[in-house]
mmCIF file of C-alpha atoms in Angstrom:
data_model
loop_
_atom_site.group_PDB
_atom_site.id
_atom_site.type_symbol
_atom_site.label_atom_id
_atom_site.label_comp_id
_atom_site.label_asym_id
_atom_site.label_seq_id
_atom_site.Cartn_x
_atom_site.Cartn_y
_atom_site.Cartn_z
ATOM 1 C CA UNK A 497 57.302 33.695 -6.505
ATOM 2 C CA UNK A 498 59.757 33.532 -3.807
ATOM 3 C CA UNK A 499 57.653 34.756 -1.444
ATOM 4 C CA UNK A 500 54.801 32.366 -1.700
ATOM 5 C CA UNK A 501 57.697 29.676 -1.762
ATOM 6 C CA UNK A 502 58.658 30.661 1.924
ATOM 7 C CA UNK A 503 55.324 31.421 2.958
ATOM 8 C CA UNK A 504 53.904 27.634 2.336
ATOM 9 C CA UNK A 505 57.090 26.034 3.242
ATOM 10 C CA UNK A 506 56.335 28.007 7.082
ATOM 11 C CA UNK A 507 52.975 25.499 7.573
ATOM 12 C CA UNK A 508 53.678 24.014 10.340
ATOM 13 C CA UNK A 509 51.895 20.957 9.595
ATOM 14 C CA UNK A 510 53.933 19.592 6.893
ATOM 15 C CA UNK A 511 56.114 16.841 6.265
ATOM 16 C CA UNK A 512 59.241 18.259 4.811
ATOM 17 C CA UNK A 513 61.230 16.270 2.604
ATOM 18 C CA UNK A 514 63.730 17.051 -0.768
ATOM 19 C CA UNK A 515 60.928 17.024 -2.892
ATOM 20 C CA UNK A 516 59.510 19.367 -4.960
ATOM 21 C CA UNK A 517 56.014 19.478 -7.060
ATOM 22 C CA UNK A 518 56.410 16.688 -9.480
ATOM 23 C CA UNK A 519 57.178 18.308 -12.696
ATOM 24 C CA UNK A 520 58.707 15.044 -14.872
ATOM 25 C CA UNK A 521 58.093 15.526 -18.503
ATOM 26 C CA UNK A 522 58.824 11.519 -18.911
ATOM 27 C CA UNK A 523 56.054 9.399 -20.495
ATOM 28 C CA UNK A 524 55.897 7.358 -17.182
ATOM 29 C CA UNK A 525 55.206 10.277 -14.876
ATOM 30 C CA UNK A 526 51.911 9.692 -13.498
ATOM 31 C CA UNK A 527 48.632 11.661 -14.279
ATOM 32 C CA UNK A 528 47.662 14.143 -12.083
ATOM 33 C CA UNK A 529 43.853 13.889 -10.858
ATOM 34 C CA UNK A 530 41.997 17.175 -10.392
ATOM 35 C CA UNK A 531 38.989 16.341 -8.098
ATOM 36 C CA UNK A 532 35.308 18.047 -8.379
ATOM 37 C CA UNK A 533 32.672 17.341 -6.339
ATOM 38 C CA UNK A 534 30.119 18.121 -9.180
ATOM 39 C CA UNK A 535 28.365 16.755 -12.497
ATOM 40 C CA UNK A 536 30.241 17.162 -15.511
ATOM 41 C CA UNK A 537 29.114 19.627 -17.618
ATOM 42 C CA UNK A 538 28.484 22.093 -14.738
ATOM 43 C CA UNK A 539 30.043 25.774 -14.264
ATOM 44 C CA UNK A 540 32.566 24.323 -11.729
ATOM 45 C CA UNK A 541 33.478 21.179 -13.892
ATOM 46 C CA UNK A 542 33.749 23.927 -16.736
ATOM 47 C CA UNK A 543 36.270 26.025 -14.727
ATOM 48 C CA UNK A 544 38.189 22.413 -13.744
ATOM 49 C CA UNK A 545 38.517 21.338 -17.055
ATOM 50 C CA UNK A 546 40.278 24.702 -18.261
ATOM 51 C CA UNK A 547 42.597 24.958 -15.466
ATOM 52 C CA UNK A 548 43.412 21.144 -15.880
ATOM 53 C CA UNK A 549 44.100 22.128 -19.627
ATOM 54 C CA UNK A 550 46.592 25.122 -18.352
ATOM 55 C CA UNK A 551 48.179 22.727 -15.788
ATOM 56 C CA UNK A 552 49.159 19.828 -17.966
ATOM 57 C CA UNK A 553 50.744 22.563 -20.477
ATOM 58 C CA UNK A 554 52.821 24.381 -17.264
ATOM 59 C CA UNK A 555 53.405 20.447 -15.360
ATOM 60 C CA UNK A 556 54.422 18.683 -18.704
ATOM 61 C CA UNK A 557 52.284 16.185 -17.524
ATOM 62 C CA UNK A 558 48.783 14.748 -18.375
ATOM 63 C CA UNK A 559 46.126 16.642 -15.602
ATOM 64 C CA UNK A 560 42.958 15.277 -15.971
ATOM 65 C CA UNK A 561 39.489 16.160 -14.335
ATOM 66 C CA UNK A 562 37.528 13.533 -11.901
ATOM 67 C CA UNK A 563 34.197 13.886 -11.031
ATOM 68 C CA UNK A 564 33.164 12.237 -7.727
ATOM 69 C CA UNK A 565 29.449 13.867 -7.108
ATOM 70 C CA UNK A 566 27.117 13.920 -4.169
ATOM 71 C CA UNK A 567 26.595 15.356 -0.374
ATOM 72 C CA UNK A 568 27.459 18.720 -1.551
ATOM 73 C CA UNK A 569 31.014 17.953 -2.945
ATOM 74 C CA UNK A 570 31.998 16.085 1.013
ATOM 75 C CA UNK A 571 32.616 12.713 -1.309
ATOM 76 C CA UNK A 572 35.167 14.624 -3.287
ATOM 77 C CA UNK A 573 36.787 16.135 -0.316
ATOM 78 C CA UNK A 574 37.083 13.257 1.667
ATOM 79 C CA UNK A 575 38.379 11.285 -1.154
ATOM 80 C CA UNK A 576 41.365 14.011 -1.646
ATOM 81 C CA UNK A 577 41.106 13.887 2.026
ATOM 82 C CA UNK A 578 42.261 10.230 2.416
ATOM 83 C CA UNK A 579 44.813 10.359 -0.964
ATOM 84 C CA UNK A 580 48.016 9.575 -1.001
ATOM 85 C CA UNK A 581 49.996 13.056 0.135
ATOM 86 C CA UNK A 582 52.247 13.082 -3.331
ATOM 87 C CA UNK A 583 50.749 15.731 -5.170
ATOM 88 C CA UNK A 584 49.070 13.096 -7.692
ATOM 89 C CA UNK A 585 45.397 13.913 -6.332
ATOM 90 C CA UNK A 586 44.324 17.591 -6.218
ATOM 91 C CA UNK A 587 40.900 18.907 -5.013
ATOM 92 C CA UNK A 588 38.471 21.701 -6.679
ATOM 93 C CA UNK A 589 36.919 23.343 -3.834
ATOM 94 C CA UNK A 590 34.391 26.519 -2.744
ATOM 95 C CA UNK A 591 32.984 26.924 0.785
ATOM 96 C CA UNK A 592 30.721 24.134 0.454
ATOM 97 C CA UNK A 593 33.230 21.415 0.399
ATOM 98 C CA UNK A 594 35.359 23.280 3.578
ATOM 99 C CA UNK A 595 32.720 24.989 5.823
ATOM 100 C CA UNK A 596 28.871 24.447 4.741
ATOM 101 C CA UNK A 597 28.966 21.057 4.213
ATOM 102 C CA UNK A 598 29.688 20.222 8.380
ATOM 103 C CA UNK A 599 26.962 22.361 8.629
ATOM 104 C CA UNK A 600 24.246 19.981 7.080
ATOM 105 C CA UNK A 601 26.116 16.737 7.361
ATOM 106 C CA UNK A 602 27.474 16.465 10.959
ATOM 107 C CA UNK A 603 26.766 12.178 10.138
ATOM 108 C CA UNK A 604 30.229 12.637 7.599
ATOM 109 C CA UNK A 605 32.030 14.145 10.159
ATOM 110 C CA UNK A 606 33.465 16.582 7.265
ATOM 111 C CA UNK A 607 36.219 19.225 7.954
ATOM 112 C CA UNK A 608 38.137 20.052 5.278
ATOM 113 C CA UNK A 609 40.237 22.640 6.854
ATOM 114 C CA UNK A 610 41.826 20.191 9.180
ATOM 115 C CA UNK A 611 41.925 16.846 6.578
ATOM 116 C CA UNK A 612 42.822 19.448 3.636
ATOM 117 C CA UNK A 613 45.842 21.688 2.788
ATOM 118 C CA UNK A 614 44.949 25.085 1.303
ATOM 119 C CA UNK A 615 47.460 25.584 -1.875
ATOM 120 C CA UNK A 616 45.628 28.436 -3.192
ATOM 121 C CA UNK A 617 42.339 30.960 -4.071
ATOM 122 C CA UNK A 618 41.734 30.822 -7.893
ATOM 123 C CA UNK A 619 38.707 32.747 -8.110
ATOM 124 C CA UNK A 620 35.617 34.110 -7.077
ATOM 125 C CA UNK A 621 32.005 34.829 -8.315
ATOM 126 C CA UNK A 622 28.856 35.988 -6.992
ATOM 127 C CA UNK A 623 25.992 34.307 -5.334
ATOM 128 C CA UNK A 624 22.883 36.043 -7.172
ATOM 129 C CA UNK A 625 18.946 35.291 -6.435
ATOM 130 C CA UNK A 626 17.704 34.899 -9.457
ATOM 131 C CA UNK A 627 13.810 34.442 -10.969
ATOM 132 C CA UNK A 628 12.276 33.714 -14.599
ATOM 133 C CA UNK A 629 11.973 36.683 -16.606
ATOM 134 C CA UNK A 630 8.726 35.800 -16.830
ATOM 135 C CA UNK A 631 8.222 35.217 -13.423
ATOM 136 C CA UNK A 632 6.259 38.781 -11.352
ATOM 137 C CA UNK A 633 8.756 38.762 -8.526
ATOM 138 C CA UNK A 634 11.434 41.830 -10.574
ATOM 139 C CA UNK A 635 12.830 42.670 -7.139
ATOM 140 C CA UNK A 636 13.222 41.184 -3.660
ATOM 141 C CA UNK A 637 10.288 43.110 -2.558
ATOM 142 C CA UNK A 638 8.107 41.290 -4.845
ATOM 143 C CA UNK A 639 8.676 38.232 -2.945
ATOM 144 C CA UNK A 640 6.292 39.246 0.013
ATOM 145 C CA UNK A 641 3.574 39.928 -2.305
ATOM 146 C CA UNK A 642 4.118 36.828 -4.126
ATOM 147 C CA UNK A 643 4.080 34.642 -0.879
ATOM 148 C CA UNK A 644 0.621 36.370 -0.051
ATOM 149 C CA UNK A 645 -0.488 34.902 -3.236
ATOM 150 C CA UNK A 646 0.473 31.357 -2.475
ATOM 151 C CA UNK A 647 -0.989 28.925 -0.208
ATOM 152 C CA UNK A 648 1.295 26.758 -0.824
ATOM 153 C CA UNK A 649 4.463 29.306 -0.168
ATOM 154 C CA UNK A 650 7.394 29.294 -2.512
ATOM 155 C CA UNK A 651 10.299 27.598 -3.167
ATOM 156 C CA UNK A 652 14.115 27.861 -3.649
ATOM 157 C CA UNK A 653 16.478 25.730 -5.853
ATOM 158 C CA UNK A 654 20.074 25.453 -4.973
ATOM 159 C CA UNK A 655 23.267 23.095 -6.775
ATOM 160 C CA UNK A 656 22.919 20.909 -3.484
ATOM 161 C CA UNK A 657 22.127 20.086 -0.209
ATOM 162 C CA UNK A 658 24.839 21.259 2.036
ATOM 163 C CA UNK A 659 26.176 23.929 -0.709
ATOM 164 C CA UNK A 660 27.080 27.452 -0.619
ATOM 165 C CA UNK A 661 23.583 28.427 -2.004
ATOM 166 C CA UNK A 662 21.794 26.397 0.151
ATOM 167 C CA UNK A 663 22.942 27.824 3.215
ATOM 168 C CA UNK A 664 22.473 31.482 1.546
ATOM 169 C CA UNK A 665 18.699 30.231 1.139
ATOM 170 C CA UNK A 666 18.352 29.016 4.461
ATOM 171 C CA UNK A 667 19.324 32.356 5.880
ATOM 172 C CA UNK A 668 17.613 34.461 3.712
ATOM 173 C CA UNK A 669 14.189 32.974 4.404
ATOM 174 C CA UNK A 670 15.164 33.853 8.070
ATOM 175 C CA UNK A 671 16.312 37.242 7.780
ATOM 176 C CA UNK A 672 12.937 37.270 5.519
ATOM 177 C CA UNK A 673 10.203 35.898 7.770
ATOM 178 C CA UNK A 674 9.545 33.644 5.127
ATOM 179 C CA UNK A 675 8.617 29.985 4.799
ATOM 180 C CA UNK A 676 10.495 28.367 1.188
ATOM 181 C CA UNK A 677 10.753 24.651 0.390
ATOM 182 C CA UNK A 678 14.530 23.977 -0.589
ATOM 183 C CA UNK A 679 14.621 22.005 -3.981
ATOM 184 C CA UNK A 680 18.085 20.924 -4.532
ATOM 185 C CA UNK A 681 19.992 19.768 -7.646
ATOM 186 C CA UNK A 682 23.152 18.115 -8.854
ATOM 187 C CA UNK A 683 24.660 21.304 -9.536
ATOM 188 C CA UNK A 684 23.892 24.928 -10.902
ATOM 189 C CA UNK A 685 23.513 24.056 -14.665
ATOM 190 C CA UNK A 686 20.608 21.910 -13.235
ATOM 191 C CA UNK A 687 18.812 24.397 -11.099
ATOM 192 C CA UNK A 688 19.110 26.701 -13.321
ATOM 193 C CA UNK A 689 17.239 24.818 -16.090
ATOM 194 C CA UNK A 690 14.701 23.846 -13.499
ATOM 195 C CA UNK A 691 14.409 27.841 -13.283
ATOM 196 C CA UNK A 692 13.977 28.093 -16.791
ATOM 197 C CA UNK A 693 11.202 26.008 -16.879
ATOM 198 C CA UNK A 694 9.378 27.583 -14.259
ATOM 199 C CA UNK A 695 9.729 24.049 -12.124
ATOM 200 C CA UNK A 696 10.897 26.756 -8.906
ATOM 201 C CA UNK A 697 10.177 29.961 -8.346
ATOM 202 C CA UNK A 698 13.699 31.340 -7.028
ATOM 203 C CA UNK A 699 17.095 30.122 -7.588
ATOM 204 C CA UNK A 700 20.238 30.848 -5.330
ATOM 205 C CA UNK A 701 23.586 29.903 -7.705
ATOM 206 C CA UNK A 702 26.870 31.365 -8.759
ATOM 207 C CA UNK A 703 26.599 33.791 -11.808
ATOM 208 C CA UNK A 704 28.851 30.930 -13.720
ATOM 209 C CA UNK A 705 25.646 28.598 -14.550
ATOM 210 C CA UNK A 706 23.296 31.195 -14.896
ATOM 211 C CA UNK A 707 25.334 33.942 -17.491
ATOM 212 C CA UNK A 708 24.279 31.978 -20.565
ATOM 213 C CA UNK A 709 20.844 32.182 -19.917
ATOM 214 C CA UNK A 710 21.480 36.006 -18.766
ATOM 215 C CA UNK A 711 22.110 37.259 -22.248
ATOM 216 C CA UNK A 712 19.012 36.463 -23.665
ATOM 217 C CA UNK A 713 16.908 37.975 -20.619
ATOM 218 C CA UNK A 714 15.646 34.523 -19.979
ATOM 219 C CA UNK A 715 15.975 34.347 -16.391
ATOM 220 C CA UNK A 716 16.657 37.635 -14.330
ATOM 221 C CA UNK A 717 19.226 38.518 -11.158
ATOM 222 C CA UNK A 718 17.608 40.623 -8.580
ATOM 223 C CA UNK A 719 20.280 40.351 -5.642
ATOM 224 C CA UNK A 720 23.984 39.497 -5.045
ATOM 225 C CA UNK A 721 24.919 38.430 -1.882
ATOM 226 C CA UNK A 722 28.182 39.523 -2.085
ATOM 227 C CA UNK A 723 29.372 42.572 0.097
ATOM 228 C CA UNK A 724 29.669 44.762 -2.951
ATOM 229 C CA UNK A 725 28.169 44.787 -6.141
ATOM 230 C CA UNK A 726 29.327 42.529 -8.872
ATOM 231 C CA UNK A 727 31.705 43.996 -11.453
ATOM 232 C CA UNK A 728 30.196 41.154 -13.838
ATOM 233 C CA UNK A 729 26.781 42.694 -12.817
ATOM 234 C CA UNK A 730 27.171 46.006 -11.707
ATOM 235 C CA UNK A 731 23.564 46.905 -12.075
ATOM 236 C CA UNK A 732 22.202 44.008 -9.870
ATOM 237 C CA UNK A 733 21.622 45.565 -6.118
ATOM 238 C CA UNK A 734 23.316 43.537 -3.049
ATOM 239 C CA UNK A 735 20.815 42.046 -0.376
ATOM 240 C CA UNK A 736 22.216 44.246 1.987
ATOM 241 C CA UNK A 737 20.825 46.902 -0.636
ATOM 242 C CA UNK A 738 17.717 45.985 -0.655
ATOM 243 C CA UNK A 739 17.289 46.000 3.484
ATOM 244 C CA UNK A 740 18.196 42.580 4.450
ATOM 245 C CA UNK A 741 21.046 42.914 6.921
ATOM 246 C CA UNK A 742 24.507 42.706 6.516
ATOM 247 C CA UNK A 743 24.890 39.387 5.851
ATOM 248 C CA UNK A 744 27.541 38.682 3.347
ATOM 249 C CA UNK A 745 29.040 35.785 1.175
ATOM 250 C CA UNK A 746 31.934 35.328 -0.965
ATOM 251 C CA UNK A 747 31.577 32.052 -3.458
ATOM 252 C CA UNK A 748 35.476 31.598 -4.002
ATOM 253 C CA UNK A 749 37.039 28.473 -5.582
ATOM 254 C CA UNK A 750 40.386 27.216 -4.350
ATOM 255 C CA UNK A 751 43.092 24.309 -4.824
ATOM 256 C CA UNK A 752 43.309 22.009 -1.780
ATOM 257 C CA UNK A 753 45.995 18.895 -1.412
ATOM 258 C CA UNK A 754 45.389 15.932 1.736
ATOM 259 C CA UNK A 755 47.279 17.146 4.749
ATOM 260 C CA UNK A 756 50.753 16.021 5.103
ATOM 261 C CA UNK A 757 51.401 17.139 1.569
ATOM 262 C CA UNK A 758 55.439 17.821 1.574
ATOM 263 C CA UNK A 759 55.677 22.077 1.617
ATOM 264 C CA UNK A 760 58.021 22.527 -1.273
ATOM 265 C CA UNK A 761 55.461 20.756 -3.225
ATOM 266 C CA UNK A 762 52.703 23.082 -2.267
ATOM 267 C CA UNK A 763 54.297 25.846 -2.687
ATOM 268 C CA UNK A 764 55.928 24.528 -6.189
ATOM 269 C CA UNK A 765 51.885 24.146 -7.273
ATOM 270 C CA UNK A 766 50.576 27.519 -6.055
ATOM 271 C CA UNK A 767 53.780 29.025 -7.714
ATOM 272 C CA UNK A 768 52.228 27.239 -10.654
ATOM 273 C CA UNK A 769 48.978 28.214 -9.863
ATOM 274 C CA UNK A 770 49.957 31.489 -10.086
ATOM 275 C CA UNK A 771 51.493 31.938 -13.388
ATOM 276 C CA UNK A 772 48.659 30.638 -14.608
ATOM 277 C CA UNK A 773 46.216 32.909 -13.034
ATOM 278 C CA UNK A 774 48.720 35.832 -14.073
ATOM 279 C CA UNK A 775 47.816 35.141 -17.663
ATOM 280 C CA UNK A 776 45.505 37.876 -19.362
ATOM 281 C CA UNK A 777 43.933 35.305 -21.778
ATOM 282 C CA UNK A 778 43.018 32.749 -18.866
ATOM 283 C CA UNK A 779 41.401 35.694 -16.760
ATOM 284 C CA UNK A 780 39.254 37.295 -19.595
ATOM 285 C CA UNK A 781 38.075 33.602 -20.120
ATOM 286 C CA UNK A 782 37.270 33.213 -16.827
ATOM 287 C CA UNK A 783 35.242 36.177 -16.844
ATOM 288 C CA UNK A 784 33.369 34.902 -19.850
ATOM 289 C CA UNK A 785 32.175 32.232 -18.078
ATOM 290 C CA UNK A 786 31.446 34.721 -14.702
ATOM 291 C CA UNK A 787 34.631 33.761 -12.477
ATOM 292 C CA UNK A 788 36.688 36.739 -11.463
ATOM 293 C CA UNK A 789 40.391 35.845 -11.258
ATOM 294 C CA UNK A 790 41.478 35.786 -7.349
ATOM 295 C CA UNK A 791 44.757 34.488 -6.819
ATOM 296 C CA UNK A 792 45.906 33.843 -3.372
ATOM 297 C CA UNK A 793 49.037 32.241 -2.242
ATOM 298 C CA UNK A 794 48.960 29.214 -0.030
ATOM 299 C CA UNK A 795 49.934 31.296 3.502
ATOM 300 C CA UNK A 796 47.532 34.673 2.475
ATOM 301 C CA UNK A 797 45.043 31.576 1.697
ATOM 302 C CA UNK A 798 45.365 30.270 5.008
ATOM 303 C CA UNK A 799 44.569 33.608 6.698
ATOM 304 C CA UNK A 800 41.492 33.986 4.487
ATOM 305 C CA UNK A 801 40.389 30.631 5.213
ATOM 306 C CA UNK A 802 40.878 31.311 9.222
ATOM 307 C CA UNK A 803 38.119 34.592 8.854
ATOM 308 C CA UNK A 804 35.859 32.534 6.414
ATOM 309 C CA UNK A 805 35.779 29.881 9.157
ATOM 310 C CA UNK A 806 34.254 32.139 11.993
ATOM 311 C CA UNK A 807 31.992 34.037 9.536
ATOM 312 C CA UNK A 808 30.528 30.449 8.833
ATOM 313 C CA UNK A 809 30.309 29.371 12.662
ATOM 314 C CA UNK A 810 28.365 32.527 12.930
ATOM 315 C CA UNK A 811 25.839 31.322 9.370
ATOM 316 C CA UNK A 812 25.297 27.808 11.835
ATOM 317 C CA UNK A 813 23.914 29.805 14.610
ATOM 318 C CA UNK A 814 21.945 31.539 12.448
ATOM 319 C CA UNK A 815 20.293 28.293 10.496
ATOM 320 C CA UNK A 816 20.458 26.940 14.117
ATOM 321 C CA UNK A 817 17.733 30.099 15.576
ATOM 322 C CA UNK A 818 15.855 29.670 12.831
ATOM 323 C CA UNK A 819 14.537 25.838 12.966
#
């Protein structure tokens, strides 16, 4: 604990003051707003609404879960963005919200690592490509014979423009030689049921929105994107598997304040953040619902966050070539 302590208090962009994380146990203390950029209901909102649960019970203080939806989670992050720096307004975020999103909406003018404060990774969980059981592409292979079938082409759901899965789509088709129409949604749960009923043909989405449907061998996972295979899915190949490159994405989910956030209270939240993360119960529920825990303090964060940003630059040239 210590350690992360002096780690976060060493960002040099803080305003240092006395303070620590608010932690008042007083009936006036104010609620504590955990931000996500998604529909209610939804894998993400899911994984808010249990770490909001675990927060109130560790911050003695009510932590509730606000959904502000659309252009790929940017409204969300630019609402954190422009919050008051107290450690009232939290934000729920995954690549999308801090790297795609600039990628697809240059008109928002969206860049969360330099409006945001990185408290800490959570979690992680794979990107998969997924199809309809009943659907003849069984492997990625199948999807050239498939396209040969089609006049029309195929087509790819995603949660959202601008989101983690959309960007995976876009460079896939590339790295393909494939034409696919992007159908997005408001979220996994969504594209996922659109997958179910055979409204798309492919669907790129964390393994979170899809597991339920997993068990009874309604829809089926024929790639990860990930660099490794899945411990959730061990079976499941990796594109880079199946010939496509080494192209590689982690779908992580981290805590985010607005910039100028006071250090002792960042680091008094990932310390937080941390014990909660620690806890076998939380983890093995988190896996239930196809997160893997992935705790990262708000300094080791910041490093991450630093390679993540030049492996996206790289995706942009890449979506770039290809139109």
């Amino acid at each position: 604990m210590k350690n992360i302590t002096k780690a976060c208090l060493g960002f040099g962009i803080f305003i240092f003051s006395h303070a620590s994380f608010p932690l008042p146990s007083a009936p006036s203390a104010k609620p504590v707003k955990l931000v996500v950029g998604f529909a209610a209901g939804g894998a993400i909102d899911t994984l808010a609404r249990t770490l909001a649960s675990r927060l109130t019970h560790k911050l003695e203080r009510p932590v509730y879960v606000e959904n502000r939806v659309g252009a790929g989670g940017s409204i969300a992050a630019a609402y954190v963005a422009q919050s008051s720096p107290d450690g009232n307004t939290i934000l729920l975020a995954s690549p999308g919200e801090i790297f795609v999103n600039r990628i697809f909406y240059k008109h928002l003018n969206v860049d969360g690592l330099k409006n945001l404060v990185p408290v800490s990774k959570i979690s992680t969980t794979p990107i998969v490509l997924a199809t309809n059981s009943q659907s003849n592409i069984k492997q990625v292979d199948d999807i050239f014979t498939e396209v040969k079938k089609r006049p029309l082409g195929l087509n790819f759901a995603s949660s959202g423009t601008g989101s983690s899965q959309h960007l995976v789509g876009e460079i896939f088709k590339k790295q393909m030689g494939i034409d696919m129409a992007h159908i997005p949604y408001n979220g996994g749960s969504s594209a996922a049921a659109s997958l179910l009923g055979n409204q798309v043909d492919l669907l790129f989405a964390g393994l979170s929105p899809i597991a339920p449907f997993l068990k009874g061998n309604r829809l089926r996972v024929i790639a990860v994107t990930s660099e490794k295979r899945s411990p959730l899915i061990p079976e499941v190949p990796t594109l880079r598997e199946t010939g496509l490159g080494d192209f590689h994405l982690e779908y992580w989910q981290g805590i985010f304040l607005p910039r100028n956030t006071p250090g002792k209270m960042v680091s008094a939240l990932s310390q937080e953040l941390s014990e909660v993360l620690g806890d076998p119960q939380f983890s093995k529920f988190l896996q239930e619902l196809g997160y893997t825990t992935a705790f990262k303090g708000c300094d080791e964060f910041r490093d991450f966050l630093t390679q993540e940003e030049k492996k996206y630059s790289l995706a942009e040239k890449t979506i770039q070539l290809a139109q």
